[in-house]
Amino acid sequence: RRSEETADLLAEKSRVAEEEAMLLSQKASEAEQEITRIRLNNMKTEEEKVHLERKTREAELLTERLVQESERRAAEAEKLKDELLRARIAEKEAKEKLLEFLSRNAYTSAITPVPNLFPSTQVLPSDLQADLQTLQLDADPLQSDLTSYDLIADGDVDQLSLEIEKERVDYWEKSKHLQEQLRELRSEIEVMKVGEKQCELDQLHEEQVRLGENKYSTLKKVKSGSTKARVAFFEEL
């Protein structure tokens, strides 16, 4: 009977040992899977961080180029506006001189005595009279053209000013949009950095829990042992 009890005890111990072995194997497998998951998560986090940092640098460069391009185009627009104004002024002066010249010639022709080439009539030939009338009639259209030219020139300048202002607004809106994107990217990077730090702390806590550590056991270890051991313990934390 005693031998039967001994056999039963041995069988029970064998069963318990087998269950413990299976449990330990399962725990080891779970621990290995967790380590693999943490490594993959760290790799993914690092890749995302690198990707976001690259996007941030690209956004900063793009914003800088946009600002430079905006300043360059604004300077070009101002230069074109000045050149247009100078050209319109020069054209206006040229037309005024032409009008003055034609008016003076017409007035001179009207008051200058006709040479006594036709003593019987004392009048100009018909072809000269026609030329004189043409010069006199042309003076009023020139003055009208000059007035309409002033209106056209002012219209061109106003249109150019509107186009310049529109370009400035467009570039300002694009620059503002890029700046907002840049702030969002930086915020995402900061969140990832905090998450990565928190993940490291969580891993440390899980490791301490796995080893059965808590604040009471930690205090107990700190109080026990030599000073050198205490320093070494703190360095390990």
Short mmCIF file of C-alpha atoms in Angstrom, two decimals:
data_model
loop_
_atom_site.label_atom_id
_atom_site.label_comp_id
_atom_site.label_asym_id
_atom_site.label_seq_id
_atom_site.Cartn_x
_atom_site.Cartn_y
_atom_site.Cartn_z
CA ARG A 1 0.00 0.00 0.00
CA ARG A 2 2.81 2.37 0.86
CA SER A 3 4.40 1.67 -2.49
CA GLU A 4 1.10 2.55 -4.17
CA GLU A 5 0.96 5.86 -2.29
CA THR A 6 4.54 6.55 -3.25
CA ALA A 7 3.73 5.81 -6.87
CA ASP A 8 0.71 8.12 -6.73
CA LEU A 9 2.80 10.91 -5.21
CA LEU A 10 5.45 10.50 -7.85
CA ALA A 11 2.78 10.56 -10.56
CA GLU A 12 1.26 13.71 -9.05
CA LYS A 13 4.67 15.39 -8.85
CA SER A 14 5.34 14.39 -12.43
CA ARG A 15 2.03 15.87 -13.54
CA VAL A 16 2.66 19.10 -11.63
CA ALA A 17 6.18 19.36 -13.02
CA GLU A 18 4.84 18.83 -16.53
CA GLU A 19 2.19 21.53 -16.05
CA GLU A 20 4.78 23.90 -14.65
CA ALA A 21 7.05 23.20 -17.60
CA MET A 22 4.19 23.90 -20.03
CA LEU A 23 3.30 27.09 -18.15
CA LEU A 24 6.89 28.29 -18.17
CA SER A 25 7.16 27.50 -21.87
CA GLN A 26 3.99 29.47 -22.54
CA LYS A 27 5.24 32.42 -20.46
CA ALA A 28 8.56 32.33 -22.30
CA SER A 29 6.75 32.35 -25.64
CA GLU A 30 4.57 35.27 -24.55
CA ALA A 31 7.61 37.17 -23.31
CA GLU A 32 9.39 36.57 -26.61
CA GLN A 33 6.35 37.79 -28.54
CA GLU A 34 6.15 40.89 -26.36
CA ILE A 35 9.83 41.62 -26.92
CA THR A 36 9.33 41.24 -30.67
CA ARG A 37 6.30 43.54 -30.57
CA ILE A 38 8.19 46.18 -28.61
CA ARG A 39 11.10 46.03 -31.03
CA LEU A 40 8.79 46.36 -34.03
CA ASN A 41 6.94 49.21 -32.36
CA ASN A 42 10.21 50.99 -31.62
CA MET A 43 11.33 50.50 -35.22
CA LYS A 44 8.00 51.82 -36.49
CA THR A 45 8.13 54.79 -34.15
CA GLU A 46 11.68 55.60 -35.20
CA GLU A 47 10.76 55.36 -38.88
CA GLU A 48 7.75 57.61 -38.36
CA LYS A 49 9.88 60.10 -36.46
CA VAL A 50 12.48 60.18 -39.24
CA HIS A 51 9.71 60.54 -41.81
CA LEU A 52 8.12 63.44 -39.96
CA GLU A 53 11.46 65.16 -39.44
CA ARG A 54 12.15 64.86 -43.17
CA LYS A 55 8.73 66.28 -43.98
CA THR A 56 9.38 69.13 -41.56
CA ARG A 57 12.68 70.00 -43.23
CA GLU A 58 11.02 69.86 -46.64
CA ALA A 59 8.22 72.13 -45.46
CA GLU A 60 10.72 74.61 -44.01
CA LEU A 61 12.67 74.69 -47.28
CA LEU A 62 9.48 75.07 -49.28
CA THR A 63 8.32 77.92 -47.07
CA GLU A 64 11.66 79.66 -47.43
CA ARG A 65 11.57 79.29 -51.22
CA LEU A 66 8.01 80.57 -51.30
CA VAL A 67 8.89 83.66 -49.30
CA GLN A 68 11.91 84.36 -51.52
CA GLU A 69 9.83 83.87 -54.67
CA SER A 70 7.13 86.14 -53.31
CA GLU A 71 9.64 88.88 -52.54
CA ARG A 72 11.27 88.49 -55.96
CA ARG A 73 7.98 88.66 -57.85
CA ALA A 74 6.80 91.63 -55.79
CA ALA A 75 10.04 93.47 -56.65
CA GLU A 76 9.62 92.60 -60.34
CA ALA A 77 6.03 93.81 -60.29
CA GLU A 78 7.06 97.13 -58.72
CA LYS A 79 9.79 97.49 -61.32
CA LEU A 80 7.34 96.81 -64.16
CA LYS A 81 4.92 99.30 -62.69
CA ASP A 82 7.61 102.00 -62.57
CA GLU A 83 8.70 101.22 -66.13
CA LEU A 84 5.11 101.41 -67.35
CA LEU A 85 4.62 104.77 -65.66
CA ARG A 86 7.83 106.13 -67.18
CA ALA A 87 6.85 104.83 -70.63
CA ARG A 88 3.39 106.39 -70.37
CA ILE A 89 4.85 109.71 -69.26
CA ALA A 90 7.36 109.69 -72.12
CA GLU A 91 4.62 108.84 -74.63
CA LYS A 92 2.40 111.56 -73.23
CA GLU A 93 5.20 114.13 -73.52
CA ALA A 94 5.89 113.04 -77.09
CA LYS A 95 2.22 113.44 -78.05
CA GLU A 96 2.07 116.84 -76.37
CA LYS A 97 5.12 117.98 -78.34
CA LEU A 98 3.61 116.66 -81.55
CA LEU A 99 0.33 118.44 -80.84
CA GLU A 100 2.17 121.65 -80.04
CA PHE A 101 4.22 121.37 -83.23
CA LEU A 102 1.20 120.76 -85.42
CA SER A 103 -0.79 123.52 -83.74
CA ARG A 104 2.07 126.00 -84.16
CA ASN A 105 2.51 125.11 -87.83
CA ALA A 106 -1.20 125.41 -88.47
CA TYR A 107 -1.31 128.83 -86.75
CA THR A 108 1.77 130.02 -88.67
CA SER A 109 0.26 128.93 -91.95
CA ALA A 110 -2.94 130.76 -91.12
CA ILE A 111 -1.31 134.16 -90.34
CA THR A 112 1.65 134.18 -92.76
CA PRO A 113 0.95 136.36 -95.84
CA VAL A 114 0.87 134.41 -99.02
CA PRO A 115 3.60 135.46 -101.47
CA ASN A 116 2.36 137.52 -104.39
CA LEU A 117 2.54 134.60 -106.77
CA PHE A 118 -1.08 134.98 -107.80
CA PRO A 119 -1.69 138.76 -108.03
CA SER A 120 -4.97 138.42 -109.77
CA THR A 121 -6.70 136.47 -106.97
CA GLN A 122 -4.53 136.95 -103.80
CA VAL A 123 -5.76 133.55 -102.58
CA LEU A 124 -4.10 130.19 -101.99
CA PRO A 125 -4.38 127.45 -104.51
CA SER A 126 -7.09 124.93 -103.75
CA ASP A 127 -4.65 122.15 -102.84
CA LEU A 128 -2.87 124.34 -100.25
CA GLN A 129 -6.17 125.46 -98.79
CA ALA A 130 -7.14 121.80 -98.39
CA ASP A 131 -3.86 121.03 -96.58
CA LEU A 132 -4.37 123.94 -94.23
CA GLN A 133 -7.90 122.85 -93.39
CA THR A 134 -6.62 119.33 -92.76
CA LEU A 135 -4.01 120.59 -90.30
CA GLN A 136 -6.62 122.68 -88.47
CA LEU A 137 -9.08 119.80 -88.29
CA ASP A 138 -6.40 117.39 -87.05
CA ALA A 139 -5.63 119.51 -84.00
CA ASP A 140 -8.90 118.74 -82.20
CA PRO A 141 -8.69 114.94 -82.72
CA LEU A 142 -5.14 114.98 -81.36
CA GLN A 143 -6.32 116.74 -78.23
CA SER A 144 -9.15 114.20 -77.89
CA ASP A 145 -6.70 111.31 -78.39
CA LEU A 146 -4.44 112.72 -75.70
CA THR A 147 -7.33 112.89 -73.23
CA SER A 148 -8.41 109.32 -73.98
CA TYR A 149 -4.77 108.21 -73.71
CA ASP A 150 -4.61 109.57 -70.17
CA LEU A 151 -7.64 107.48 -69.23
CA ILE A 152 -6.15 104.36 -70.82
CA ALA A 153 -2.81 104.88 -69.09
CA ASP A 154 -4.51 105.27 -65.72
CA GLY A 155 -6.53 102.13 -66.40
CA ASP A 156 -3.39 100.14 -67.23
CA VAL A 157 -1.72 101.25 -64.01
CA ASP A 158 -4.78 100.40 -61.92
CA GLN A 159 -5.05 96.95 -63.54
CA LEU A 160 -1.37 96.27 -62.90
CA SER A 161 -1.76 97.35 -59.29
CA LEU A 162 -4.69 94.97 -58.85
CA GLU A 163 -2.69 92.09 -60.33
CA ILE A 164 0.26 92.84 -58.04
CA GLU A 165 -2.00 92.93 -55.00
CA LYS A 166 -3.68 89.66 -56.03
CA GLU A 167 -0.30 87.92 -56.34
CA ARG A 168 0.73 89.18 -52.93
CA VAL A 169 -2.49 87.86 -51.36
CA ASP A 170 -2.07 84.46 -53.08
CA TYR A 171 1.51 84.08 -51.88
CA TRP A 172 0.57 85.20 -48.37
CA GLU A 173 -2.20 82.58 -48.19
CA LYS A 174 0.11 79.83 -49.46
CA SER A 175 2.79 80.83 -46.98
CA LYS A 176 0.27 80.86 -44.13
CA HIS A 177 -1.00 77.39 -45.11
CA LEU A 178 2.53 76.00 -45.16
CA GLN A 179 3.31 77.54 -41.79
CA GLU A 180 0.24 75.82 -40.32
CA GLN A 181 1.35 72.50 -41.81
CA LEU A 182 4.79 73.05 -40.35
CA ARG A 183 3.37 73.65 -36.86
CA GLU A 184 1.24 70.50 -37.13
CA LEU A 185 4.26 68.42 -38.14
CA ARG A 186 6.30 69.75 -35.25
CA SER A 187 3.45 68.98 -32.84
CA GLU A 188 3.25 65.41 -34.15
CA ILE A 189 6.98 64.97 -33.67
CA GLU A 190 6.80 66.26 -30.09
CA VAL A 191 3.90 63.90 -29.34
CA MET A 192 5.89 60.98 -30.74
CA LYS A 193 8.90 61.92 -28.63
CA VAL A 194 6.75 62.03 -25.49
CA GLY A 195 5.13 58.72 -26.45
CA GLU A 196 8.51 57.14 -27.01
CA LYS A 197 9.73 58.33 -23.60
CA GLN A 198 6.53 57.11 -21.96
CA CYS A 199 6.90 53.74 -23.72
CA GLU A 200 10.39 53.38 -22.24
CA LEU A 201 9.06 54.15 -18.76
CA ASP A 202 6.21 51.67 -19.21
CA GLN A 203 8.66 48.99 -20.25
CA LEU A 204 10.79 49.69 -17.19
CA HIS A 205 7.72 49.48 -14.97
CA GLU A 206 6.59 46.23 -16.56
CA GLU A 207 10.04 44.78 -16.07
CA GLN A 208 10.01 45.74 -12.40
CA VAL A 209 6.54 44.23 -11.97
CA ARG A 210 7.70 41.05 -13.64
CA LEU A 211 10.59 40.87 -11.20
CA GLY A 212 8.21 41.46 -8.31
CA GLU A 213 9.48 44.96 -7.58
CA ASN A 214 7.31 47.65 -6.03
CA LYS A 215 7.88 50.84 -4.07
CA TYR A 216 8.10 48.97 -0.76
CA SER A 217 10.65 46.47 -1.99
CA THR A 218 12.59 49.32 -3.56
CA LEU A 219 12.69 51.23 -0.28
CA LYS A 220 13.71 48.08 1.53
CA LYS A 221 16.61 47.56 -0.86
CA VAL A 222 17.68 51.15 -0.52
CA LYS A 223 17.79 50.95 3.27
CA SER A 224 19.62 47.65 3.32
CA GLY A 225 23.16 47.07 2.17
CA SER A 226 26.27 49.19 2.14
CA THR A 227 26.61 52.67 0.74
CA LYS A 228 28.34 51.30 -2.34
CA ALA A 229 25.47 48.89 -2.93
CA ARG A 230 22.96 51.71 -2.58
CA VAL A 231 24.79 53.83 -5.14
CA ALA A 232 24.97 50.88 -7.52
CA PHE A 233 21.23 50.28 -7.08
CA PHE A 234 20.40 53.89 -7.91
CA GLU A 235 22.62 53.78 -10.98
CA GLU A 236 20.70 50.77 -12.23
CA LEU A 237 17.37 52.62 -11.99
#
